[in-house]
CSV table of C-alpha atoms in Angstrom, one decimal:
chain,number,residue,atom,x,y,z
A,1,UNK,CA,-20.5,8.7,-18.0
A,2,UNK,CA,-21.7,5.3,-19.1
A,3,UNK,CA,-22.1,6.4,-22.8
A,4,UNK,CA,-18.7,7.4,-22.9
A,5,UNK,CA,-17.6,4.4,-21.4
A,6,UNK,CA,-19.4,2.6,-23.9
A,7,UNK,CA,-18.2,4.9,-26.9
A,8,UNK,CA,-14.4,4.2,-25.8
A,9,UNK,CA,-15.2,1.1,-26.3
A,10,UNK,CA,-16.2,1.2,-29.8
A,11,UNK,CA,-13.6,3.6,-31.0
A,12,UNK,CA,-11.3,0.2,-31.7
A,13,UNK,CA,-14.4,-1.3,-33.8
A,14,UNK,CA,-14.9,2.0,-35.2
A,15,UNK,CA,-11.3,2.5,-36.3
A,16,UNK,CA,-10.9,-1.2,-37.5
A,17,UNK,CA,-14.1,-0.8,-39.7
A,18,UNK,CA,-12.5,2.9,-40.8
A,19,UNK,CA,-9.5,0.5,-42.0
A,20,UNK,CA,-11.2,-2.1,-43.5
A,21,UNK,CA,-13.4,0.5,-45.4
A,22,UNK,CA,-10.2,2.3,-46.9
A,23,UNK,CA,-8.5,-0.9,-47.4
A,24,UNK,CA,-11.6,-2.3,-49.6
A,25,UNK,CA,-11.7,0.7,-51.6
A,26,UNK,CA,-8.2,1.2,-52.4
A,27,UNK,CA,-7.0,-2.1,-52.6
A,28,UNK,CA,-10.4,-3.1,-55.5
A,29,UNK,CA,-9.4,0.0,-57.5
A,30,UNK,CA,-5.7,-1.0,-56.8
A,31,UNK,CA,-6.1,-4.4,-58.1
A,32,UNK,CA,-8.4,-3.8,-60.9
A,33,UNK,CA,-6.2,-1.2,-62.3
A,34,UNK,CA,-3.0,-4.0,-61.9
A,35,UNK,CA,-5.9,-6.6,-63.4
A,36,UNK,CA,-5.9,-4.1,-66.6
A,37,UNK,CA,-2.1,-3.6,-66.7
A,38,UNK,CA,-1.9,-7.1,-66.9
A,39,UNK,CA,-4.1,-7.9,-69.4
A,40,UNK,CA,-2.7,-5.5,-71.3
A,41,UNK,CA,0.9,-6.4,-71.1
A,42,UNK,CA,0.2,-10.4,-71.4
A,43,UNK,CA,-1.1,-9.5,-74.8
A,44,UNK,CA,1.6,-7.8,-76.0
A,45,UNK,CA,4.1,-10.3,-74.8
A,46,UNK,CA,1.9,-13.3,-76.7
A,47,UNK,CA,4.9,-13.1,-79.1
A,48,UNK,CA,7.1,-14.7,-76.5
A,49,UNK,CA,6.0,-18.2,-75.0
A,50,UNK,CA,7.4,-19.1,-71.7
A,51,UNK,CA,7.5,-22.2,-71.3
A,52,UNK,CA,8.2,-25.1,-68.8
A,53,UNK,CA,10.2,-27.1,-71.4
A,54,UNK,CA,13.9,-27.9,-70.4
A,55,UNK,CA,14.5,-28.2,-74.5
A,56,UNK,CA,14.2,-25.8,-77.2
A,57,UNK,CA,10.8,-27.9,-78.9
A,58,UNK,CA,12.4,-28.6,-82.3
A,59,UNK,CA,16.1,-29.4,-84.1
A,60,UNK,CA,15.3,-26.9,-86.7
A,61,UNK,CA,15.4,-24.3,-84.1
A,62,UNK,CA,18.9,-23.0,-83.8
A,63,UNK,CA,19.8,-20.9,-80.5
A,64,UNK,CA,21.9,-17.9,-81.2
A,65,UNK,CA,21.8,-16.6,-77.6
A,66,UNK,CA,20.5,-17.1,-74.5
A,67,UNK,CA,20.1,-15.4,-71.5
A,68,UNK,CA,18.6,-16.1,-68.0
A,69,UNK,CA,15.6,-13.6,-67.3
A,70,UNK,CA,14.2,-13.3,-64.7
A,71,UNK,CA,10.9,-11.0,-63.1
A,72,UNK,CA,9.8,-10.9,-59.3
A,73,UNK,CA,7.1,-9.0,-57.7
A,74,UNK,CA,6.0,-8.5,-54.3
A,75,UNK,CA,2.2,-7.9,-53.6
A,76,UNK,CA,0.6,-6.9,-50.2
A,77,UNK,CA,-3.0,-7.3,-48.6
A,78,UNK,CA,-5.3,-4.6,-48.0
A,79,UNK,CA,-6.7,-4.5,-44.4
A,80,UNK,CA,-10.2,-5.5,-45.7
A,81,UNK,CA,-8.7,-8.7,-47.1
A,82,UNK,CA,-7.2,-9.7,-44.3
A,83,UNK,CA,-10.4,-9.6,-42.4
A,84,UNK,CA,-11.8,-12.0,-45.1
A,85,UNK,CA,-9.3,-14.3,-44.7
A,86,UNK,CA,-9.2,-14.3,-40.7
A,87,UNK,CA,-13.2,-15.3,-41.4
A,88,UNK,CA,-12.3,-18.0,-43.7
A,89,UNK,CA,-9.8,-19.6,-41.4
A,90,UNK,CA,-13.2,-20.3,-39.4
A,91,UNK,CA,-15.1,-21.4,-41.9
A,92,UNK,CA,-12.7,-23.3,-44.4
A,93,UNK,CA,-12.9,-22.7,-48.1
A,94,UNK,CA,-11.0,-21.0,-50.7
A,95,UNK,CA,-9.6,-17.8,-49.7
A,96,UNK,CA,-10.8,-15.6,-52.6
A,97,UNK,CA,-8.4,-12.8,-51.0
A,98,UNK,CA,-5.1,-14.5,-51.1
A,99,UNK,CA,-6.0,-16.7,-54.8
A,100,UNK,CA,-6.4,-13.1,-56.7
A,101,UNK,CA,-2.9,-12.1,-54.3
A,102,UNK,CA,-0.9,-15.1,-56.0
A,103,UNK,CA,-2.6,-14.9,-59.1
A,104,UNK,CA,-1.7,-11.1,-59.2
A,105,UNK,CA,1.8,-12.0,-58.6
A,106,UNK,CA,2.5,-14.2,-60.2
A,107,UNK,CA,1.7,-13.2,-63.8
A,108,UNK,CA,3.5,-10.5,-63.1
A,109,UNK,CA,6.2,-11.7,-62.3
A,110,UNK,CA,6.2,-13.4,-65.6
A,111,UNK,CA,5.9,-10.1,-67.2
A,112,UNK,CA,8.6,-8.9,-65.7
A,113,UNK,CA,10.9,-11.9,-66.7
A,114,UNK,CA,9.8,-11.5,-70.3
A,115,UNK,CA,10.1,-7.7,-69.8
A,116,UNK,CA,13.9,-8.2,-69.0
A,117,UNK,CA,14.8,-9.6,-72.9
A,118,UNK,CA,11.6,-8.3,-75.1
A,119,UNK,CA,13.4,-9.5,-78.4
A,120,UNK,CA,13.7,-13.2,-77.0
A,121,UNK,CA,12.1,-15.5,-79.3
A,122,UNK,CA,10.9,-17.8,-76.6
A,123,UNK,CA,12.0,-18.3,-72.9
A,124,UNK,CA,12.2,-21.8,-71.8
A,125,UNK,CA,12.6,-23.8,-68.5
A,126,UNK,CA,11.0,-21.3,-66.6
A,127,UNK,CA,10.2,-22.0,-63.0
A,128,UNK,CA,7.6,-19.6,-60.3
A,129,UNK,CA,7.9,-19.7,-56.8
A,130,UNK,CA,6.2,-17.8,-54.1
A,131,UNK,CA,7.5,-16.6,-50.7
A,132,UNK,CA,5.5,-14.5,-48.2
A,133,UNK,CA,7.0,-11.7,-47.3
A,134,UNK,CA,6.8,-10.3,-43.5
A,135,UNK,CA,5.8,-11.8,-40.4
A,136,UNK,CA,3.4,-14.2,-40.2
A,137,UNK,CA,0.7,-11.9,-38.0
A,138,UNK,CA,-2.2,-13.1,-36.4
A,139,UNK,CA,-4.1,-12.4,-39.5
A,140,UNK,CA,-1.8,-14.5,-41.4
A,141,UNK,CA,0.4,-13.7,-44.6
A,142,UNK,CA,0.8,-10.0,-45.4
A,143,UNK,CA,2.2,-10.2,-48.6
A,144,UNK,CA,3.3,-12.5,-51.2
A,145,UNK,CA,6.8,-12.3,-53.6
A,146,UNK,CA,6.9,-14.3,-56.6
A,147,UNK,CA,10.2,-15.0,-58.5
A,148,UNK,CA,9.3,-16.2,-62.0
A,149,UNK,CA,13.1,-17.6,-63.9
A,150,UNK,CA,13.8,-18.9,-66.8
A,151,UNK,CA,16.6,-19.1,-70.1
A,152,UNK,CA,15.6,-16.7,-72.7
A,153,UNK,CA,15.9,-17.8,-75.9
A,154,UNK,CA,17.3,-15.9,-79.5
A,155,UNK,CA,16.8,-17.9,-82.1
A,156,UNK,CA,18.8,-17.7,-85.4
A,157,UNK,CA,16.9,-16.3,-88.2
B,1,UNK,CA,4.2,-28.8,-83.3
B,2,UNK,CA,3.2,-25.4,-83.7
B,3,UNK,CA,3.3,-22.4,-81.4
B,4,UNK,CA,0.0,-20.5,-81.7
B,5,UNK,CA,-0.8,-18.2,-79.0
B,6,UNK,CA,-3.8,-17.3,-77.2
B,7,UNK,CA,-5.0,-15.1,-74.7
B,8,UNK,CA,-7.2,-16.9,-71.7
B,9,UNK,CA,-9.8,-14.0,-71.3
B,10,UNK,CA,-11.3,-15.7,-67.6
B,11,UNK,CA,-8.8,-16.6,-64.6
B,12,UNK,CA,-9.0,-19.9,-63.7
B,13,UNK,CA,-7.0,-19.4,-60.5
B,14,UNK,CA,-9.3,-16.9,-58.9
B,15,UNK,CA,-12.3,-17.7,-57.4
B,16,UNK,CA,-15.3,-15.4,-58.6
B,17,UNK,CA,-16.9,-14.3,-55.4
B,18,UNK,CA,-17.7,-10.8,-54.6
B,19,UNK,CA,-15.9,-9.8,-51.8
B,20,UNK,CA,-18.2,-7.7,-50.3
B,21,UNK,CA,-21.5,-10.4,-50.2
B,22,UNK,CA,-18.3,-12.7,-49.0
B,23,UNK,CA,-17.6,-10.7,-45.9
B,24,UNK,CA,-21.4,-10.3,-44.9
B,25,UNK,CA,-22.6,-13.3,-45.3
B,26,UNK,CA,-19.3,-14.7,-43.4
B,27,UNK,CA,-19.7,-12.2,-40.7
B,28,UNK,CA,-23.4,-12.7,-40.7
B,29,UNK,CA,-22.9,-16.9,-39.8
B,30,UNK,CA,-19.9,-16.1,-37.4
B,31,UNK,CA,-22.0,-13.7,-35.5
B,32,UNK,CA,-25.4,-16.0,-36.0
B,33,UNK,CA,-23.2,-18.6,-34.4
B,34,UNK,CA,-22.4,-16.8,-31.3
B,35,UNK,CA,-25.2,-15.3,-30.3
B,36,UNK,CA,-26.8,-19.0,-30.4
B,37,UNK,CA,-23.8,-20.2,-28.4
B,38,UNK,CA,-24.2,-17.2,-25.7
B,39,UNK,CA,-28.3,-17.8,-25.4
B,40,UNK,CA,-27.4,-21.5,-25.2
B,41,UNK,CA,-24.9,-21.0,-22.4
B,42,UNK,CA,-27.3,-18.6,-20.5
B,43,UNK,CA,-29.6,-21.4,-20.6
B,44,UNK,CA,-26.8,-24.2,-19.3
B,45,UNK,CA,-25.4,-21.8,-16.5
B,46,UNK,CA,-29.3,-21.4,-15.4
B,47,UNK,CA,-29.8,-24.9,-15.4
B,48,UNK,CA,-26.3,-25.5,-14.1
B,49,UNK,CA,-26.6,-22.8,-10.8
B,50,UNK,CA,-30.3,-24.7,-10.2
B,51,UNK,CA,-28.0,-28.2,-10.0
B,52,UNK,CA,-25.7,-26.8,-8.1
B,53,UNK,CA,-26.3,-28.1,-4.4
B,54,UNK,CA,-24.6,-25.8,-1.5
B,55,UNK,CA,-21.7,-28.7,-0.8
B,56,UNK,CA,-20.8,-28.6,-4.1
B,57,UNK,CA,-20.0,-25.1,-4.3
B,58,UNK,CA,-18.4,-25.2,-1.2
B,59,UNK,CA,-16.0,-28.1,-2.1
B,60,UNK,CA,-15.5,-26.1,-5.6
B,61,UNK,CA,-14.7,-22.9,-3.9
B,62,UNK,CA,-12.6,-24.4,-1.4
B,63,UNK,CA,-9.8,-25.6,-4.4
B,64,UNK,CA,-11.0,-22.3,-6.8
B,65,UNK,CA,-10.1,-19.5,-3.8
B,66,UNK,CA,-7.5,-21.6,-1.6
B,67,UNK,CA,-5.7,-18.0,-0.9
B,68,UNK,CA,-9.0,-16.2,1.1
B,69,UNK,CA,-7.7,-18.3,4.0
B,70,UNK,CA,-5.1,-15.8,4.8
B,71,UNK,CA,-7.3,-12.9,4.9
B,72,UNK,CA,-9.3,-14.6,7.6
B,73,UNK,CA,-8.4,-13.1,10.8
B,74,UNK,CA,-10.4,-12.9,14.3
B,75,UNK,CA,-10.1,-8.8,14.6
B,76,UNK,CA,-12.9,-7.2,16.8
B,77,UNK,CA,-14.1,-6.2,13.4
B,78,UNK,CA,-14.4,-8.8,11.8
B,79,UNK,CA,-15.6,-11.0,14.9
B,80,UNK,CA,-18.6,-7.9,15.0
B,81,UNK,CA,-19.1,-9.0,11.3
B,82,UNK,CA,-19.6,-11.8,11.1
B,83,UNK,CA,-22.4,-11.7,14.6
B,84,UNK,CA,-24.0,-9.4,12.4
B,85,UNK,CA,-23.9,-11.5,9.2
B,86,UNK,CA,-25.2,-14.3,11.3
B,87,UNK,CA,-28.1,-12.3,13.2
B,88,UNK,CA,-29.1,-11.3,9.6
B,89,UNK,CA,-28.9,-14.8,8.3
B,90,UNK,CA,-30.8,-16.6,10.3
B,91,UNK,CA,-34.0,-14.1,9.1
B,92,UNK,CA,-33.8,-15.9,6.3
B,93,UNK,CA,-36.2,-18.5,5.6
B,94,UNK,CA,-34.9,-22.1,3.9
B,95,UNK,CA,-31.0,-20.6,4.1
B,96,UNK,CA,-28.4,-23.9,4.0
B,97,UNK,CA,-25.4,-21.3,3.8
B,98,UNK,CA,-23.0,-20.6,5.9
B,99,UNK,CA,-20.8,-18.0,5.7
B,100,UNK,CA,-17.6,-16.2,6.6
B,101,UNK,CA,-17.0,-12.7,6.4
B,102,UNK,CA,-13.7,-11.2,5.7
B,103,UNK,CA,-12.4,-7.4,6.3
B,104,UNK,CA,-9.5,-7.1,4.0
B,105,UNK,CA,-7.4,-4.1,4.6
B,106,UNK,CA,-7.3,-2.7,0.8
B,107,UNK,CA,-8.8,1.1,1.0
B,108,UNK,CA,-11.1,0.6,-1.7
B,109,UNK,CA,-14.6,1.2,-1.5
B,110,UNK,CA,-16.4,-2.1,-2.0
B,111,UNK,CA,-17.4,-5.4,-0.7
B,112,UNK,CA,-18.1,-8.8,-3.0
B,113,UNK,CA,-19.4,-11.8,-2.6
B,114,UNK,CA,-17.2,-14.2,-3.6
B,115,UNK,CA,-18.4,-18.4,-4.4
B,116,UNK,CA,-18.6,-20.9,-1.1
B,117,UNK,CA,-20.2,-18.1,1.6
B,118,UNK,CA,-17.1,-15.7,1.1
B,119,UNK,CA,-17.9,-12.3,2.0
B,120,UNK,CA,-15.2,-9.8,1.5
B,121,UNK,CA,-15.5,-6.5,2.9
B,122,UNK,CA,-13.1,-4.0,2.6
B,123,UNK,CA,-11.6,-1.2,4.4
B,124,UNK,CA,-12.2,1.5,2.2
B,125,UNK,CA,-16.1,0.8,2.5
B,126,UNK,CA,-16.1,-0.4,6.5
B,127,UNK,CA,-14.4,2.8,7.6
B,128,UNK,CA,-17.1,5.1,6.0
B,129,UNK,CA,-20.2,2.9,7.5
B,130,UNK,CA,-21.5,5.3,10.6
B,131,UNK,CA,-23.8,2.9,12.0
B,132,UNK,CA,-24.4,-0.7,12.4
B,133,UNK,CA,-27.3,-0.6,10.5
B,134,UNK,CA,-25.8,0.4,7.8
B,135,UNK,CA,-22.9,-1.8,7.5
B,136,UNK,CA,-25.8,-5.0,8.0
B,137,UNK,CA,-27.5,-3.0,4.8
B,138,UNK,CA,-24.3,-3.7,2.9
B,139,UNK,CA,-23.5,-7.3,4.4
B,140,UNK,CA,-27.6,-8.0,3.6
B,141,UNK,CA,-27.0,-7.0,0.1
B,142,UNK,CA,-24.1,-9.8,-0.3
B,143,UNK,CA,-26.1,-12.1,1.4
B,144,UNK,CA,-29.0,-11.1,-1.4
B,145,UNK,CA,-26.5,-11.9,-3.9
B,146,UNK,CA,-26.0,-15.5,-2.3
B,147,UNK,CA,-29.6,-16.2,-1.7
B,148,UNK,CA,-30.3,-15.6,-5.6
B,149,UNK,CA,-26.9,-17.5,-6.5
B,150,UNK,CA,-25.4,-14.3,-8.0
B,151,UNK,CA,-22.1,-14.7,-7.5
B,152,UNK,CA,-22.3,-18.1,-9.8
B,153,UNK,CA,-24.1,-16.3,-13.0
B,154,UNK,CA,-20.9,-13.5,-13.6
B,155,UNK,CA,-18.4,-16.6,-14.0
B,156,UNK,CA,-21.1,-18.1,-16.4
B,157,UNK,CA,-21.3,-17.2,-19.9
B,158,UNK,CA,-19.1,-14.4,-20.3
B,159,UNK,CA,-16.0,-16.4,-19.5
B,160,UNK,CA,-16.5,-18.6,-21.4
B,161,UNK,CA,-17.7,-16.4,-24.7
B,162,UNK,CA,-14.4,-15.1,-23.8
B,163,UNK,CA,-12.8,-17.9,-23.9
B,164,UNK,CA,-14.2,-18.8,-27.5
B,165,UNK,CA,-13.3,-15.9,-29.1
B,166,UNK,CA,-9.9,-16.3,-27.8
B,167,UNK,CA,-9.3,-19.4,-28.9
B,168,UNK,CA,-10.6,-18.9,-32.8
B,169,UNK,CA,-8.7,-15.2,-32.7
B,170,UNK,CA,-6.8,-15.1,-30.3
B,171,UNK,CA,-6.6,-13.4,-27.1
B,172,UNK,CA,-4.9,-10.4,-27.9
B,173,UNK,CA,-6.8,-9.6,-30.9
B,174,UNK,CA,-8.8,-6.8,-31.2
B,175,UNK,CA,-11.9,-9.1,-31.9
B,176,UNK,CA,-11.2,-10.9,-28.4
B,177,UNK,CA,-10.8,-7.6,-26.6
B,178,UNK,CA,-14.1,-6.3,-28.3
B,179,UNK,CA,-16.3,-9.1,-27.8
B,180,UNK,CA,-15.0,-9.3,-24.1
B,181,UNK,CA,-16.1,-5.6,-23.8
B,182,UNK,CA,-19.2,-6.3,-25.8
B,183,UNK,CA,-19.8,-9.2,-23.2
B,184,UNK,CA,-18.9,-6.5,-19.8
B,185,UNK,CA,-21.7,-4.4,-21.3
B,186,UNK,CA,-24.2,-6.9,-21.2
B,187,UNK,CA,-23.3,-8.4,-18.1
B,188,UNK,CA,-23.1,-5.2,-16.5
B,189,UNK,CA,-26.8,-5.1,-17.3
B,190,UNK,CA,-27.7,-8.1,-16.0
B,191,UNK,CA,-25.3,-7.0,-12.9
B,192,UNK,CA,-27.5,-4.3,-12.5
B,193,UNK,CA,-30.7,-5.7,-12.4
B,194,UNK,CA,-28.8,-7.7,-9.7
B,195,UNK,CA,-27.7,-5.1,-8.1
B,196,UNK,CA,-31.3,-3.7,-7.4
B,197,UNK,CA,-32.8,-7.5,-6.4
B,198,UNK,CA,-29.7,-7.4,-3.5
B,199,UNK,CA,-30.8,-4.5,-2.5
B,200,UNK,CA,-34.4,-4.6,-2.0
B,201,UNK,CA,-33.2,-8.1,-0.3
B,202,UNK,CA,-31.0,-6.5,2.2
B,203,UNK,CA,-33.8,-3.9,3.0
B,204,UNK,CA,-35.9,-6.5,3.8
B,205,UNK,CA,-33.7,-8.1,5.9
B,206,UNK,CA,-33.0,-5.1,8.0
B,207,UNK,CA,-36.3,-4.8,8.5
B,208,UNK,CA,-36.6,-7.9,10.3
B,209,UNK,CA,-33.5,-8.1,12.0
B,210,UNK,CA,-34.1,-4.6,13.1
B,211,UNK,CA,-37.2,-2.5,12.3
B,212,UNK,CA,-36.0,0.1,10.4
B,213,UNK,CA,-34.4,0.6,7.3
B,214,UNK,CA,-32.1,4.0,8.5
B,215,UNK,CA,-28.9,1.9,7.0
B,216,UNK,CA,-29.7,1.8,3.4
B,217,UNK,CA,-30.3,5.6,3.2
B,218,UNK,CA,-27.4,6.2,4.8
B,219,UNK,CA,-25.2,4.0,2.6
B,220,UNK,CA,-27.1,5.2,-0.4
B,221,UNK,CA,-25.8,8.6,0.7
B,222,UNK,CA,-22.5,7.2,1.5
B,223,UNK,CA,-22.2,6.0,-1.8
B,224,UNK,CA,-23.7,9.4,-3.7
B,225,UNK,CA,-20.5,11.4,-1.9
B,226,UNK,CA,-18.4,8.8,-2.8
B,227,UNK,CA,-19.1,9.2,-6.7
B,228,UNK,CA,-18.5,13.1,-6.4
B,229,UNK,CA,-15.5,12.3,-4.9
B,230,UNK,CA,-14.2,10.5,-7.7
B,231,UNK,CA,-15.5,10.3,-11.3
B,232,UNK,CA,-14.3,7.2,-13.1
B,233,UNK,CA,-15.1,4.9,-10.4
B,234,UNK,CA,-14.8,1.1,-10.6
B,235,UNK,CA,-17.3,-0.1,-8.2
B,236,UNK,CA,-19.9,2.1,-10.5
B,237,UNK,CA,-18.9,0.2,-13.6
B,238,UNK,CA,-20.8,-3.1,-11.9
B,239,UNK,CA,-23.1,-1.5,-9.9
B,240,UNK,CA,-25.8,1.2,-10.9
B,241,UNK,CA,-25.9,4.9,-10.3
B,242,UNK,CA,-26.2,5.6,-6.5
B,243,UNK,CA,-29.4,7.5,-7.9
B,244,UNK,CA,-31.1,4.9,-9.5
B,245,UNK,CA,-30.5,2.1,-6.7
B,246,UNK,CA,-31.9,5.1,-4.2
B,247,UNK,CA,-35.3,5.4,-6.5
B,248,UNK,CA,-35.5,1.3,-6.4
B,249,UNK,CA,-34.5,1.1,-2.6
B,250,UNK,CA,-36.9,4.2,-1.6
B,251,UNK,CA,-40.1,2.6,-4.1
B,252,UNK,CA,-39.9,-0.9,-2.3
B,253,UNK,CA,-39.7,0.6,1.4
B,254,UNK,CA,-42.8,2.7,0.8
B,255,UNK,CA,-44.4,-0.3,-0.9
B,256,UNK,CA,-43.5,-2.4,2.4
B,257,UNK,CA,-44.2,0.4,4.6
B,258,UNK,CA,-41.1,-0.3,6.4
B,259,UNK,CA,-40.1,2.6,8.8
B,260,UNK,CA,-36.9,4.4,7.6
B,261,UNK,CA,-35.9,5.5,11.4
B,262,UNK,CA,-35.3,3.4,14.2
């Protein structure tokens, strides 16, 4: 009787590491496959700067159109990464969990913006900003939305 | 100025740890941390119990327990109890206590010792005693539990492990609730070697106060029909198995050659 006392007990530990176990392996091969997608897509959208800048950069540079884009994206936490971060909030230092979240995010949402007018010469004034998204649980943010805006540029030829 | 773009190959905004060596080396410290802090603590409560002078813990009880005054009442019963508590107490070499003995009228099967010289015996358990003997066995094995400051140690350390778990996850996590079971485990082994030391105690007071031992066996026995009676048990998650307190009980009478009859 004692021993299955004292298995009850560990079915919680057991099923939290079961969740933390699937939630490390799907959420590295999740975010290394977005990592690549990302890569891949930044390159592509070189072409296009997006910039900060509230001014098209030179007087030579007449605007034929613009339009404002704009990309958002909502990432979540796996359950292993939580974990990490509930340890970190004991220990202090940088969450590597939620940086590669944001990061993820992010640049994504910048994609996304540049996605909505491919033939833009440039896109100018953008601005990012991040939300989470859900309740704030006891193992802190669950997921992140970023917003990335800005005016998308034609210039004439 | 002159656009010319370039692709950053390395993230600057992520910090390149491996999450895995991360989370063990993390876990590893936290973990490090508390088992320090729970050795530590047995080592205060130890040194705190041996501090602990008998006024103290009666003035501490006296503002922890303020309700145990109600139960008190002056039944036959409980007037027999506590002669019986007090005929067994006074075998005791160097005793400062003093106690009261309360018969509380839940039906469960049990009796605790609670801080200050509380002794609360319920129903459940009085009504199945057959003899007086056997009833002294079970107030001897409180008083045990007094005489070796028992009833201090389980407020000790796993309280307050408790409490530091709750207080960094909070207490309804599911790390709280483990490490608080985690912590029932343990203490329920220390409980148990308790257990055993209150009973051989209690044996050896009956002896004295009245020659024979008959009471243990039969409460032993008392206690063996009471677990087929019921299987998930509460008083057997802090005390052993009947069997194992009988083989304890049964070694140190033979070794004392203490008669088991009257």
């Amino acid at each position: 009787m004692e021993f299955v006392e004292i298995l009850f007990e560990f079915v919680n530990v057991i099923i939290l590491l079961l969740l933390a176990t699937l939630g490390y392996f799907s959420g590295t091969i999740l975010e290394k496959r977005h990592y690549r997608s990302i890569l891949k897509r930044e390159k592509n959208f070189l072409k296009i700067p997006a910039v900060s800048l509230e001014k098209v950069i030179s007087p030579e540079m007449k605007v034929e159109k613009s339009d404002l884009v704009c990309g958002s994206a909502v990432i979540s936490l796996d359950y292993f990464k939580r974990i990490l971060a509930g340890l970190r909030k004991i220990f202090g230092g940088s969450i590597g969990a939620y940086e590669s979240l944001i990061d993820r995010a992010r640049r994504e949402a910048v994609l996304r913006m540049k996605e909505q007018d491919p033939q833009a010469d440039m896109i100018i004034n953008i601005r990012i900003e991040t939300f989470p998204i859900g309740q704030n649980t006891r193992r802190g943010v669950g997921s992140v939305e970023a917003i990335a805006y800005g005016t998308a540029i034609h210039l004439k030829k | 100025m002159k656009y010319s773009p370039k692709l950053i190959e390395e993230n600057v905004n992520v910090t390149p740890t491996h999450p895995l060596k991360e989370f063990f080396l993390l876990l590893g410290a936290l973990i490090g941390i508390l088992v320090v802090v729970y050795f530590s603590l047995g080592a205060a409560v130890e040194w705190a119990i041996g501090s602990l002078t008998w006024e103290m813990e009666k003035k501490l009880s006296s503002t922890l327990l303020p309700s145990l005054e109600f139960l008190l009442d002056s039944t036959e019963d409980s007037e027999s109890l506590k002669k019986i508590t007090d005929e067994l107490s006074q075998q005791i070499s160097e005793n400062p206590f003093s106690y009261q003995v309360i018969l509380s009228d839940s039906s469960e099967f049990n009796a605790i010792a609670l801080p200050g010289g509380n002794i609360v015996v319920f129903r459940g358990l009085y009504e199945k005693t057959k003899s007086e003997n056997e009833i002294a066995f079970v107030l001897g094995h409180e008083l045990g539990h007094f005489y070796h400051r028992d009833h201090l140690r389980g407020l000790g350390r796993g309280l307050v492990l408790w409490f530091l778990t709750a207080t960094l996850f909070g207490g309804d996590s599911s790390i709280s609730s483990l490490s608080s079971d985690l912590l029932l485990n343990v203490e329920r082994k220390h409980s148990q070697s308790q257990e055993t030391a209150a009973d051989l105690f209690a044996a050896d007071l009956l002896f004295k106060r009245y020659g024979h031992t008959e009471g243990a066996f039969q409460f032993m026995q008392n206690m063996i029909d009471q677990e087929e009676e019921e299987s998930f048990f509460p008083y057997f998650s802090t005390h052993p198995q009947p069997k194992k307190r009988l083989e304890a009980l049964e070694e140190h009478i033979r070794e004392q050659g203490y008669p088991t009859t009257p």
